[in-house]
PDB file of C-alpha atoms in Angstrom:
ATOM      1  CA  MET L   1      43.411 109.706  28.060  1.00 71.00           C
ATOM      2  CA  GLN L   2      45.613 111.735  25.561  1.00 76.00           C
ATOM      3  CA  TYR L   3      43.118 112.123  22.657  1.00 83.00           C
ATOM      4  CA  LEU L   4      40.701 114.829  21.851  1.00 84.00           C
ATOM      5  CA  PHE L   5      37.779 114.562  19.278  1.00 86.00           C
ATOM      6  CA  ASP L   6      36.210 117.145  17.356  1.00 83.00           C
ATOM      7  CA  GLU L   7      32.488 117.272  16.158  1.00 89.00           C
ATOM      8  CA  ASN L   8      33.119 115.219  13.217  1.00 86.00           C
ATOM      9  CA  GLY L   9      34.956 112.475  15.509  1.00 87.00           C
ATOM     10  CA  ARG L  10      38.572 113.222  13.843  1.00 85.00           C
ATOM     11  CA  ARG L  11      40.817 112.207  16.675  1.00 85.00           C
ATOM     12  CA  TYR L  12      43.671 114.791  17.933  1.00 83.00           C
ATOM     13  CA  LEU L  13      46.720 114.406  20.149  1.00 82.00           C
ATOM     14  CA  ASN L  14      47.124 117.547  22.276  1.00 79.00           C
ATOM     15  CA  ALA L  15      50.948 118.268  22.141  1.00 79.00           C
ATOM     16  CA  PHE L  16      50.353 121.175  24.166  1.00 80.00           C
ATOM     17  CA  SER L  17      48.519 119.395  27.128  1.00 83.00           C
ATOM     18  CA  GLY L  18      45.912 122.054  27.239  1.00 82.00           C
ATOM     19  CA  ILE L  19      48.266 125.062  27.483  1.00 86.00           C
ATOM     20  CA  VAL L  20      50.791 122.826  29.867  1.00 89.00           C
ATOM     21  CA  SER L  21      47.958 122.269  32.087  1.00 92.00           C
ATOM     22  CA  VAL L  22      46.838 118.330  31.588  1.00 92.00           C
ATOM     23  CA  SER L  23      49.935 116.546  33.432  1.00 93.00           C
ATOM     24  CA  CYS L  24      48.334 112.995  33.578  1.00 94.00           C
ATOM     25  CA  GLY L  25      45.931 112.889  30.732  1.00 91.00           C
ATOM     26  CA  TYR L  26      42.342 113.840  30.143  1.00 91.00           C
ATOM     27  CA  CYS L  27      39.901 112.603  32.374  1.00 92.00           C
ATOM     28  CA  HIS L  28      42.354 110.337  34.378  1.00 95.00           C
ATOM     29  CA  PRO L  29      40.390 107.785  36.319  1.00 96.00           C
ATOM     30  CA  GLN L  30      42.146 107.888  39.587  1.00 97.00           C
ATOM     31  CA  ILE L  31      42.066 111.739  39.546  1.00 98.00           C
ATOM     32  CA  LEU L  32      38.314 111.959  38.476  1.00 97.00           C
ATOM     33  CA  ASN L  33      37.402 109.727  41.513  1.00 98.00           C
ATOM     34  CA  ALA L  34      39.372 111.687  43.699  1.00 98.00           C
ATOM     35  CA  ILE L  35      37.106 114.837  42.611  1.00 97.00           C
ATOM     36  CA  MET L  36      33.816 113.145  42.725  1.00 98.00           C
ATOM     37  CA  GLU L  37      34.161 111.375  46.184  1.00 98.00           C
ATOM     38  CA  GLN L  38      35.477 114.789  47.619  1.00 97.00           C
ATOM     39  CA  SER L  39      32.396 116.453  45.980  1.00 97.00           C
ATOM     40  CA  LYS L  40      30.050 114.047  47.843  1.00 97.00           C
ATOM     41  CA  LEU L  41      31.739 114.996  51.047  1.00 95.00           C
ATOM     42  CA  LEU L  42      32.594 118.611  50.943  1.00 94.00           C
ATOM     43  CA  GLN L  43      32.310 120.760  48.021  1.00 94.00           C
ATOM     44  CA  HIS L  44      33.275 124.261  49.291  1.00 92.00           C
ATOM     45  CA  ALA L  45      34.991 125.899  51.980  1.00 87.00           C
ATOM     46  CA  THR L  46      37.199 128.759  52.127  1.00 80.00           C
ATOM     47  CA  ALA L  47      40.683 128.573  54.083  1.00 76.00           C
ATOM     48  CA  ILE L  48      39.568 130.353  56.886  1.00 78.00           C
ATOM     49  CA  TYR L  49      37.642 126.942  57.821  1.00 81.00           C
ATOM     50  CA  LEU L  50      40.414 124.378  57.658  1.00 81.00           C
ATOM     51  CA  ASN L  51      39.519 120.933  56.521  1.00 87.00           C
ATOM     52  CA  HIS L  52      41.797 117.984  56.139  1.00 92.00           C
ATOM     53  CA  THR L  53      41.993 117.826  52.258  1.00 94.00           C
ATOM     54  CA  ILE L  54      43.475 121.095  51.961  1.00 91.00           C
ATOM     55  CA  ALA L  55      46.058 120.374  54.941  1.00 92.00           C
ATOM     56  CA  ASP L  56      46.748 116.933  53.426  1.00 95.00           C
ATOM     57  CA  PHE L  57      47.517 118.546  50.010  1.00 96.00           C
ATOM     58  CA  ALA L  58      49.588 121.208  51.497  1.00 94.00           C
ATOM     59  CA  GLU L  59      51.692 118.743  53.253  1.00 95.00           C
ATOM     60  CA  ALA L  60      52.034 116.399  50.518  1.00 97.00           C
ATOM     61  CA  LEU L  61      53.316 119.291  48.197  1.00 96.00           C
ATOM     62  CA  ALA L  62      55.603 120.839  50.776  1.00 96.00           C
ATOM     63  CA  ALA L  63      57.318 117.158  50.774  1.00 97.00           C
ATOM     64  CA  LYS L  64      58.281 117.619  47.179  1.00 97.00           C
ATOM     65  CA  MET L  65      60.318 120.754  48.042  1.00 97.00           C
ATOM     66  CA  PRO L  66      63.949 120.808  49.005  1.00 97.00           C
ATOM     67  CA  GLY L  67      65.698 122.543  51.658  1.00 96.00           C
ATOM     68  CA  ASN L  68      63.723 124.731  53.764  1.00 96.00           C
ATOM     69  CA  LEU L  69      60.703 125.154  51.492  1.00 97.00           C
ATOM     70  CA  LYS L  70      58.221 123.722  54.058  1.00 95.00           C
ATOM     71  CA  VAL L  71      55.253 125.844  54.075  1.00 93.00           C
ATOM     72  CA  SER L  72      52.152 125.836  51.278  1.00 91.00           C
ATOM     73  CA  ALA L  73      49.457 128.130  50.561  1.00 88.00           C
ATOM     74  CA  ILE L  74      46.822 126.913  48.310  1.00 84.00           C
ATOM     75  CA  LEU L  75      45.160 128.896  45.928  1.00 80.00           C
ATOM     76  CA  ASP L  76      42.164 128.693  43.492  1.00 68.00           C
ATOM     77  CA  THR L  77      44.319 129.682  40.615  1.00 56.00           C
ATOM     78  CA  PHE L  78      47.501 131.527  39.735  1.00 43.00           C
ATOM     79  CA  ARG L  79      45.732 134.529  38.466  1.00 47.00           C
ATOM     80  CA  ASN L  80      44.944 136.213  41.657  1.00 46.00           C
ATOM     81  CA  THR L  81      44.763 140.009  41.600  1.00 45.00           C
ATOM     82  CA  TRP L  82      47.577 141.447  43.409  1.00 47.00           C
ATOM     83  CA  LYS L  83      46.005 143.773  45.979  1.00 48.00           C
ATOM     84  CA  TYR L  84      49.059 145.670  46.843  1.00 51.00           C
ATOM     85  CA  SER L  85      50.032 148.678  44.703  1.00 55.00           C
ATOM     86  CA  ILE L  86      53.565 148.512  43.500  1.00 58.00           C
ATOM     87  CA  PRO L  87      55.086 151.803  41.859  1.00 61.00           C
ATOM     88  CA  GLN L  88      56.099 150.750  37.992  1.00 61.00           C
ATOM     89  CA  GLY L  89      59.374 152.832  38.480  1.00 63.00           C
ATOM     90  CA  GLU L  90      60.158 149.982  41.413  1.00 83.00           C
ATOM     91  CA  ILE L  91      59.984 147.095  39.004  1.00 90.00           C
ATOM     92  CA  HIS L  92      62.982 146.236  36.639  1.00 93.00           C
ATOM     93  CA  HIS L  93      62.967 144.130  33.871  1.00 94.00           C
ATOM     94  CA  VAL L  94      66.596 142.595  33.208  1.00 96.00           C
ATOM     95  CA  ILE L  95      68.144 141.035  29.945  1.00 97.00           C
ATOM     96  CA  ASN L  96      66.634 137.881  29.002  1.00 96.00           C
ATOM     97  CA  PRO L  97      69.674 135.285  29.470  1.00 98.00           C
ATOM     98  CA  ASN L  98      68.466 133.208  26.133  1.00 97.00           C
ATOM     99  CA  PRO L  99      71.295 131.194  25.058  1.00 97.00           C
ATOM    100  CA  TYR L 100      70.276 131.126  21.414  1.00 97.00           C
ATOM    101  CA  ARG L 101      69.095 134.768  20.883  1.00 97.00           C
ATOM    102  CA  GLY L 102      70.545 136.445  24.069  1.00 97.00           C
ATOM    103  CA  ILE L 103      73.302 139.146  23.441  1.00 97.00           C
ATOM    104  CA  PHE L 104      75.746 137.464  25.543  1.00 98.00           C
ATOM    105  CA  GLY L 105      74.946 133.752  24.182  1.00 97.00           C
ATOM    106  CA  SER L 106      75.424 131.039  26.614  1.00 97.00           C
ATOM    107  CA  ASP L 107      77.631 132.879  29.051  1.00 98.00           C
ATOM    108  CA  PRO L 108      75.865 134.038  32.171  1.00 98.00           C
ATOM    109  CA  THR L 109      78.249 136.570  33.252  1.00 98.00           C
ATOM    110  CA  GLY L 110      77.086 139.401  30.926  1.00 98.00           C
ATOM    111  CA  TYR L 111      73.429 138.648  32.123  1.00 98.00           C
ATOM    112  CA  VAL L 112      74.269 138.485  35.939  1.00 98.00           C
ATOM    113  CA  LYS L 113      76.076 141.933  35.236  1.00 98.00           C
ATOM    114  CA  ASP L 114      73.034 143.380  33.841  1.00 98.00           C
ATOM    115  CA  VAL L 115      71.110 142.625  37.011  1.00 98.00           C
ATOM    116  CA  GLN L 116      73.922 143.851  39.270  1.00 98.00           C
ATOM    117  CA  ASP L 117      74.101 147.208  37.242  1.00 97.00           C
ATOM    118  CA  HIS L 118      70.104 147.487  37.747  1.00 96.00           C
ATOM    119  CA  MET L 119      70.880 146.945  41.673  1.00 96.00           C
ATOM    120  CA  ASP L 120      73.853 149.469  41.803  1.00 96.00           C
ATOM    121  CA  TYR L 121      72.269 152.327  39.602  1.00 95.00           C
ATOM    122  CA  GLY L 122      68.424 151.909  39.893  1.00 93.00           C
ATOM    123  CA  THR L 123      68.070 151.061  43.405  1.00 93.00           C
ATOM    124  CA  SER L 124      69.259 151.988  46.901  1.00 93.00           C
ATOM    125  CA  GLY L 125      71.166 148.899  46.827  1.00 94.00           C
ATOM    126  CA  LYS L 126      68.385 146.999  48.695  1.00 95.00           C
ATOM    127  CA  VAL L 127      65.976 144.887  46.744  1.00 96.00           C
ATOM    128  CA  ALA L 128      62.700 143.177  47.431  1.00 95.00           C
ATOM    129  CA  GLY L 129      63.226 140.347  45.327  1.00 96.00           C
ATOM    130  CA  PHE L 130      64.132 138.563  42.126  1.00 98.00           C
ATOM    131  CA  ILE L 131      61.493 136.523  40.158  1.00 97.00           C
ATOM    132  CA  SER L 132      62.018 134.248  37.095  1.00 97.00           C
ATOM    133  CA  GLU L 133      60.693 131.312  35.212  1.00 96.00           C
ATOM    134  CA  THR L 134      63.433 128.555  35.721  1.00 93.00           C
ATOM    135  CA  ILE L 135      62.749 127.623  32.156  1.00 95.00           C
ATOM    136  CA  GLN L 136      60.812 130.022  30.038  1.00 94.00           C
ATOM    137  CA  GLY L 137      57.467 128.595  28.840  1.00 92.00           C
ATOM    138  CA  VAL L 138      55.424 130.920  26.523  1.00 89.00           C
ATOM    139  CA  GLY L 139      58.710 132.723  25.911  1.00 90.00           C
ATOM    140  CA  GLY L 140      59.860 129.414  23.807  1.00 92.00           C
ATOM    141  CA  ALA L 141      60.836 126.726  25.898  1.00 94.00           C
ATOM    142  CA  VAL L 142      63.994 128.341  26.803  1.00 96.00           C
ATOM    143  CA  GLU L 143      66.486 127.334  29.236  1.00 97.00           C
ATOM    144  CA  LEU L 144      68.424 130.044  30.957  1.00 97.00           C
ATOM    145  CA  ALA L 145      72.161 130.532  30.305  1.00 98.00           C
ATOM    146  CA  PRO L 146      74.049 127.587  32.557  1.00 97.00           C
ATOM    147  CA  GLY L 147      74.771 128.977  35.864  1.00 98.00           C
ATOM    148  CA  TYR L 148      72.701 132.101  35.506  1.00 98.00           C
ATOM    149  CA  LEU L 149      70.280 131.575  38.705  1.00 98.00           C
ATOM    150  CA  THR L 150      73.072 130.548  40.923  1.00 98.00           C
ATOM    151  CA  MET L 151      74.917 133.901  40.499  1.00 98.00           C
ATOM    152  CA  VAL L 152      71.761 135.877  40.551  1.00 98.00           C
ATOM    153  CA  TYR L 153      70.520 134.374  43.519  1.00 98.00           C
ATOM    154  CA  ASP L 154      73.717 135.091  45.285  1.00 98.00           C
ATOM    155  CA  ILE L 155      74.014 138.717  44.423  1.00 98.00           C
ATOM    156  CA  VAL L 156      70.099 139.169  44.978  1.00 98.00           C
ATOM    157  CA  ARG L 157      70.409 137.542  48.710  1.00 98.00           C
ATOM    158  CA  LYS L 158      73.395 139.838  49.446  1.00 98.00           C
ATOM    159  CA  ALA L 159      71.374 142.876  48.652  1.00 97.00           C
ATOM    160  CA  GLY L 160      68.372 141.496  51.060  1.00 97.00           C
ATOM    161  CA  GLY L 161      65.969 140.165  48.681  1.00 97.00           C
ATOM    162  CA  VAL L 162      64.331 136.822  48.126  1.00 97.00           C
ATOM    163  CA  CYS L 163      64.488 134.648  45.225  1.00 98.00           C
ATOM    164  CA  ILE L 164      61.295 133.396  43.606  1.00 98.00           C
ATOM    165  CA  ALA L 165      61.002 130.728  41.305  1.00 98.00           C
ATOM    166  CA  ASP L 166      58.028 130.737  38.765  1.00 97.00           C
ATOM    167  CA  GLU L 167      57.463 126.935  38.194  1.00 97.00           C
ATOM    168  CA  VAL L 168      54.008 127.129  36.669  1.00 95.00           C
ATOM    169  CA  GLN L 169      55.056 125.520  33.319  1.00 95.00           C
ATOM    170  CA  SER L 170      58.415 123.889  34.382  1.00 96.00           C
ATOM    171  CA  GLY L 171      57.074 121.904  37.423  1.00 96.00           C
ATOM    172  CA  PHE L 172      56.050 118.395  38.466  1.00 97.00           C
ATOM    173  CA  GLY L 173      58.605 116.516  36.581  1.00 97.00           C
ATOM    174  CA  ARG L 174      57.947 117.889  33.190  1.00 95.00           C
ATOM    175  CA  THR L 175      61.633 118.291  32.255  1.00 96.00           C
ATOM    176  CA  GLY L 176      62.404 114.582  33.108  1.00 97.00           C
ATOM    177  CA  SER L 177      65.569 115.210  34.556  1.00 97.00           C
ATOM    178  CA  HIS L 178      64.357 117.188  37.696  1.00 97.00           C
ATOM    179  CA  TYR L 179      60.858 117.294  39.601  1.00 98.00           C
ATOM    180  CA  TRP L 180      61.321 121.249  39.503  1.00 98.00           C
ATOM    181  CA  GLY L 181      62.915 123.293  36.782  1.00 97.00           C
ATOM    182  CA  PHE L 182      65.034 125.408  39.475  1.00 98.00           C
ATOM    183  CA  GLU L 183      66.754 122.162  40.225  1.00 98.00           C
ATOM    184  CA  THR L 184      68.244 122.131  36.675  1.00 97.00           C
ATOM    185  CA  GLN L 185      70.010 125.432  37.340  1.00 97.00           C
ATOM    186  CA  GLY L 186      71.560 123.945  40.891  1.00 97.00           C
ATOM    187  CA  VAL L 187      69.595 126.519  43.305  1.00 98.00           C
ATOM    188  CA  ILE L 188      66.773 126.423  45.799  1.00 98.00           C
ATOM    189  CA  PRO L 189      64.432 129.527  46.185  1.00 98.00           C
ATOM    190  CA  ASP L 190      63.040 131.303  48.849  1.00 98.00           C
ATOM    191  CA  ILE L 191      59.486 131.182  47.182  1.00 97.00           C
ATOM    192  CA  VAL L 192      58.064 128.922  44.634  1.00 97.00           C
ATOM    193  CA  THR L 193      54.894 129.586  42.537  1.00 96.00           C
ATOM    194  CA  MET L 194      53.054 126.946  40.679  1.00 95.00           C
ATOM    195  CA  ALA L 195      49.841 126.299  38.775  1.00 93.00           C
ATOM    196  CA  LYS L 196      48.626 124.548  35.923  1.00 93.00           C
ATOM    197  CA  GLY L 197      50.196 121.096  35.672  1.00 93.00           C
ATOM    198  CA  ILE L 198      49.514 120.760  39.720  1.00 95.00           C
ATOM    199  CA  SER L 199      45.852 119.932  39.466  1.00 94.00           C
ATOM    200  CA  ASN L 200      45.384 118.338  35.648  1.00 95.00           C
ATOM    201  CA  GLY L 201      43.349 121.253  34.554  1.00 92.00           C
ATOM    202  CA  LEU L 202      41.415 122.173  37.730  1.00 94.00           C
ATOM    203  CA  PRO L 203      41.857 125.907  38.651  1.00 92.00           C
ATOM    204  CA  LEU L 204      44.394 125.474  41.343  1.00 93.00           C
ATOM    205  CA  GLY L 205      47.533 127.538  42.270  1.00 93.00           C
ATOM    206  CA  ALA L 206      49.864 127.362  45.042  1.00 94.00           C
ATOM    207  CA  VAL L 207      53.017 128.973  46.645  1.00 94.00           C
ATOM    208  CA  VAL L 208      55.445 127.314  48.784  1.00 96.00           C
ATOM    209  CA  THR L 209      58.144 129.053  50.933  1.00 96.00           C
ATOM    210  CA  THR L 210      60.122 128.858  54.154  1.00 96.00           C
ATOM    211  CA  PRO L 211      58.752 129.084  57.635  1.00 95.00           C
ATOM    212  CA  GLU L 212      60.445 132.158  57.957  1.00 95.00           C
ATOM    213  CA  ILE L 213      58.759 134.158  55.115  1.00 94.00           C
ATOM    214  CA  ALA L 214      55.348 132.515  55.863  1.00 93.00           C
ATOM    215  CA  GLN L 215      55.342 133.736  59.499  1.00 92.00           C
ATOM    216  CA  VAL L 216      55.620 137.058  58.122  1.00 89.00           C
ATOM    217  CA  MET L 217      52.716 136.597  55.798  1.00 81.00           C
ATOM    218  CA  ALA L 218      50.984 135.291  58.925  1.00 80.00           C
ATOM    219  CA  GLN L 219      50.606 138.690  60.221  1.00 80.00           C
ATOM    220  CA  LYS L 220      48.398 139.704  57.700  1.00 78.00           C
ATOM    221  CA  ILE L 221      44.935 138.319  56.917  1.00 76.00           C
ATOM    222  CA  GLN L 222      45.280 136.528  53.496  1.00 73.00           C
ATOM    223  CA  PHE L 223      41.799 135.567  52.258  1.00 73.00           C
ATOM    224  CA  ASN L 224      40.462 134.374  48.884  1.00 77.00           C
ATOM    225  CA  THR L 225      36.979 132.918  48.643  1.00 82.00           C
ATOM    226  CA  PHE L 226      37.795 129.573  46.474  1.00 85.00           C
ATOM    227  CA  GLY L 227      41.327 129.557  47.842  1.00 83.00           C
ATOM    228  CA  GLY L 228      41.946 126.123  49.261  1.00 85.00           C
ATOM    229  CA  ASN L 229      38.837 124.623  47.483  1.00 92.00           C
ATOM    230  CA  PRO L 230      38.634 121.094  48.853  1.00 94.00           C
ATOM    231  CA  VAL L 231      37.418 119.543  45.322  1.00 96.00           C
ATOM    232  CA  CYS L 232      40.629 120.907  43.435  1.00 95.00           C
ATOM    233  CA  SER L 233      42.898 120.253  46.651  1.00 95.00           C
ATOM    234  CA  ALA L 234      41.613 116.813  46.376  1.00 97.00           C
ATOM    235  CA  GLY L 235      42.368 116.860  42.331  1.00 97.00           C
ATOM    236  CA  GLY L 236      45.609 118.569  43.130  1.00 97.00           C
ATOM    237  CA  HIS L 237      46.809 115.820  45.488  1.00 98.00           C
ATOM    238  CA  GLU L 238      45.630 112.815  43.136  1.00 98.00           C
ATOM    239  CA  VAL L 239      47.777 114.407  40.817  1.00 98.00           C
ATOM    240  CA  LEU L 240      51.034 114.104  43.025  1.00 98.00           C
ATOM    241  CA  ARG L 241      49.991 110.644  43.567  1.00 98.00           C
ATOM    242  CA  VAL L 242      49.459 109.907  39.722  1.00 98.00           C
ATOM    243  CA  ILE L 243      52.762 111.279  38.760  1.00 98.00           C
ATOM    244  CA  ASP L 244      54.593 109.023  41.256  1.00 98.00           C
ATOM    245  CA  GLN L 245      52.757 105.791  40.533  1.00 98.00           C
ATOM    246  CA  GLU L 246      52.992 106.014  36.929  1.00 97.00           C
ATOM    247  CA  ARG L 247      56.556 107.358  36.805  1.00 97.00           C
ATOM    248  CA  ARG L 248      55.416 110.177  34.521  1.00 96.00           C
ATOM    249  CA  GLN L 249      58.937 112.085  35.435  1.00 97.00           C
ATOM    250  CA  GLU L 250      60.593 109.096  33.828  1.00 97.00           C
ATOM    251  CA  HIS L 251      58.035 109.051  30.897  1.00 96.00           C
ATOM    252  CA  CYS L 252      59.036 112.651  30.201  1.00 96.00           C
ATOM    253  CA  SER L 253      62.859 111.869  30.360  1.00 97.00           C
ATOM    254  CA  ASP L 254      62.562 108.730  28.246  1.00 97.00           C
ATOM    255  CA  VAL L 255      60.021 110.534  25.372  1.00 96.00           C
ATOM    256  CA  GLY L 256      61.537 113.911  25.652  1.00 96.00           C
ATOM    257  CA  SER L 257      65.096 112.510  25.060  1.00 97.00           C
ATOM    258  CA  HIS L 258      63.789 110.576  21.979  1.00 97.00           C
ATOM    259  CA  MET L 259      61.972 113.583  20.521  1.00 96.00           C
ATOM    260  CA  LEU L 260      64.857 115.676  21.211  1.00 97.00           C
ATOM    261  CA  GLY L 261      67.108 113.253  19.369  1.00 97.00           C
ATOM    262  CA  ARG L 262      64.977 112.913  16.053  1.00 97.00           C
ATOM    263  CA  LEU L 263      64.227 116.865  16.157  1.00 97.00           C
ATOM    264  CA  ARG L 264      67.899 117.315  16.096  1.00 97.00           C
ATOM    265  CA  GLU L 265      68.442 114.806  13.237  1.00 98.00           C
ATOM    266  CA  LEU L 266      65.848 116.946  11.200  1.00 97.00           C
ATOM    267  CA  GLN L 267      68.019 120.043  12.274  1.00 98.00           C
ATOM    268  CA  ARG L 268      70.913 118.301  10.576  1.00 98.00           C
ATOM    269  CA  ARG L 269      68.949 118.062   7.354  1.00 97.00           C
ATOM    270  CA  HIS L 270      66.978 121.150   7.162  1.00 97.00           C
ATOM    271  CA  ASP L 271      68.586 124.738   7.570  1.00 97.00           C
ATOM    272  CA  ILE L 272      64.955 126.314   8.340  1.00 98.00           C
ATOM    273  CA  ILE L 273      65.327 124.884  11.949  1.00 98.00           C
ATOM    274  CA  GLY L 274      67.600 127.263  13.877  1.00 98.00           C
ATOM    275  CA  ASP L 275      67.620 125.813  17.028  1.00 98.00           C
ATOM    276  CA  VAL L 276      66.230 122.716  18.945  1.00 98.00           C
ATOM    277  CA  ARG L 277      66.140 122.922  22.867  1.00 97.00           C
ATOM    278  CA  GLY L 278      64.571 122.124  26.040  1.00 96.00           C
ATOM    279  CA  ARG L 279      64.494 118.827  28.288  1.00 95.00           C
ATOM    280  CA  GLY L 280      62.047 115.984  28.677  1.00 96.00           C
ATOM    281  CA  LEU L 281      58.548 117.330  27.614  1.00 94.00           C
ATOM    282  CA  MET L 282      59.431 120.790  27.657  1.00 94.00           C
ATOM    283  CA  LEU L 283      60.901 121.333  24.237  1.00 94.00           C
ATOM    284  CA  GLY L 284      61.142 123.935  21.532  1.00 94.00           C
ATOM    285  CA  VAL L 285      61.836 124.296  17.887  1.00 95.00           C
ATOM    286  CA  GLU L 286      62.843 127.668  16.370  1.00 97.00           C
ATOM    287  CA  LEU L 287      62.419 128.129  12.665  1.00 97.00           C
ATOM    288  CA  VAL L 288      64.491 130.643  10.551  1.00 98.00           C
ATOM    289  CA  THR L 289      65.277 131.790   7.313  1.00 98.00           C
ATOM    290  CA  ASP L 290      68.779 132.616   7.925  1.00 97.00           C
ATOM    291  CA  ARG L 291      70.630 130.471  10.605  1.00 96.00           C
ATOM    292  CA  LYS L 292      73.575 132.980  10.880  1.00 96.00           C
ATOM    293  CA  GLU L 293      71.134 136.117  11.136  1.00 97.00           C
ATOM    294  CA  LYS L 294      68.494 134.043  12.891  1.00 97.00           C
ATOM    295  CA  THR L 295      65.901 135.805  10.974  1.00 98.00           C
ATOM    296  CA  PRO L 296      62.640 134.397  12.253  1.00 97.00           C
ATOM    297  CA  ALA L 297      60.776 132.317   9.621  1.00 98.00           C
ATOM    298  CA  LYS L 298      57.221 133.863  10.414  1.00 96.00           C
ATOM    299  CA  ALA L 299      55.514 132.819   7.205  1.00 97.00           C
ATOM    300  CA  GLU L 300      56.781 129.206   7.355  1.00 96.00           C
ATOM    301  CA  THR L 301      55.876 128.893  10.843  1.00 94.00           C
ATOM    302  CA  ALA L 302      52.200 129.817  10.075  1.00 93.00           C
ATOM    303  CA  ILE L 303      52.019 127.469   7.348  1.00 92.00           C
ATOM    304  CA  LEU L 304      53.630 124.575   9.488  1.00 89.00           C
ATOM    305  CA  PHE L 305      50.905 125.473  12.203  1.00 85.00           C
ATOM    306  CA  GLU L 306      47.966 125.056   9.737  1.00 85.00           C
ATOM    307  CA  LYS L 307      49.326 121.776   8.023  1.00 83.00           C
ATOM    308  CA  LEU L 308      49.738 120.127  11.486  1.00 78.00           C
ATOM    309  CA  ARG L 309      46.356 121.548  12.590  1.00 74.00           C
ATOM    310  CA  GLY L 310      44.876 119.614   9.705  1.00 69.00           C
ATOM    311  CA  ASN L 311      46.427 116.448  10.265  1.00 65.00           C
ATOM    312  CA  GLU L 312      44.895 113.608  12.127  1.00 58.00           C
ATOM    313  CA  ASP L 313      46.604 112.610  15.595  1.00 54.00           C
ATOM    314  CA  SER L 314      48.129 116.090  15.995  1.00 52.00           C
ATOM    315  CA  LEU L 315      47.568 119.443  17.474  1.00 48.00           C
ATOM    316  CA  PRO L 316      50.607 121.731  17.272  1.00 42.00           C
ATOM    317  CA  THR L 317      52.291 123.638  20.132  1.00 44.00           C
ATOM    318  CA  PRO L 318      52.516 127.491  19.650  1.00 38.00           C
TER     319      PRO L 318
END
């Protein structure tokens, strides 16, 4: 289930998991069976007409959440169009709390002060919310500075805002140590968004929140033609079962720890490796031409990608 084959029969190991979407392996028989059986029963129905498949999945998903995160909304994909206009002047981008490249290193206080400054001098003092990946995915598999979210969530909530965790890439046990990325920071968000690994490649996304926030959303009509599609919901529900039955979170921890150790061995031997980071099977390696200046090794990285792409049993991660 882990291999892909090209037109000449060459075998590849997809180390990027279909852009972090295939969480249980390609064509997993248990997931395929759930999809096919649901297709025989009911292939399409919008969320306007409730069916047990979406309800069962929503309940199972909420059961994976800590605290008061009890209400799930199932979407067709995480790339839904936001229908409500937000003036760009009302959106603030804060400094990336990157322990390796960030201006304050791994000390979270400087990054938190930047958030506070934006709130003090760029807003009325009241904010709608704060949204962040709990471990940056496409940004380089970067764990946020330790303690960052704990402090930021505190000041955001004091300003009347809600805290939103983007778990599109870091959720569903990928970190090995925890089921959700936000748990690595010791926080519980008010809203959690997720997609990709939720369904092993099916177009599916979800939002889980508190009953209080869900009650406010219930005052408006929330409609999506393919939202809560029963086939995708059946596949997503089976993914949750497979992750538990096959102990995939534990697998991520074991294999990820082994890889991290071996990568750090390479780092000690090769100066071009500036940083090795991450946890579980959400790892990053950063190549540099100068470790002190942290100059990106762009040409060398491009050559490495091409070398890996040409080797059997490998498909490089960007």
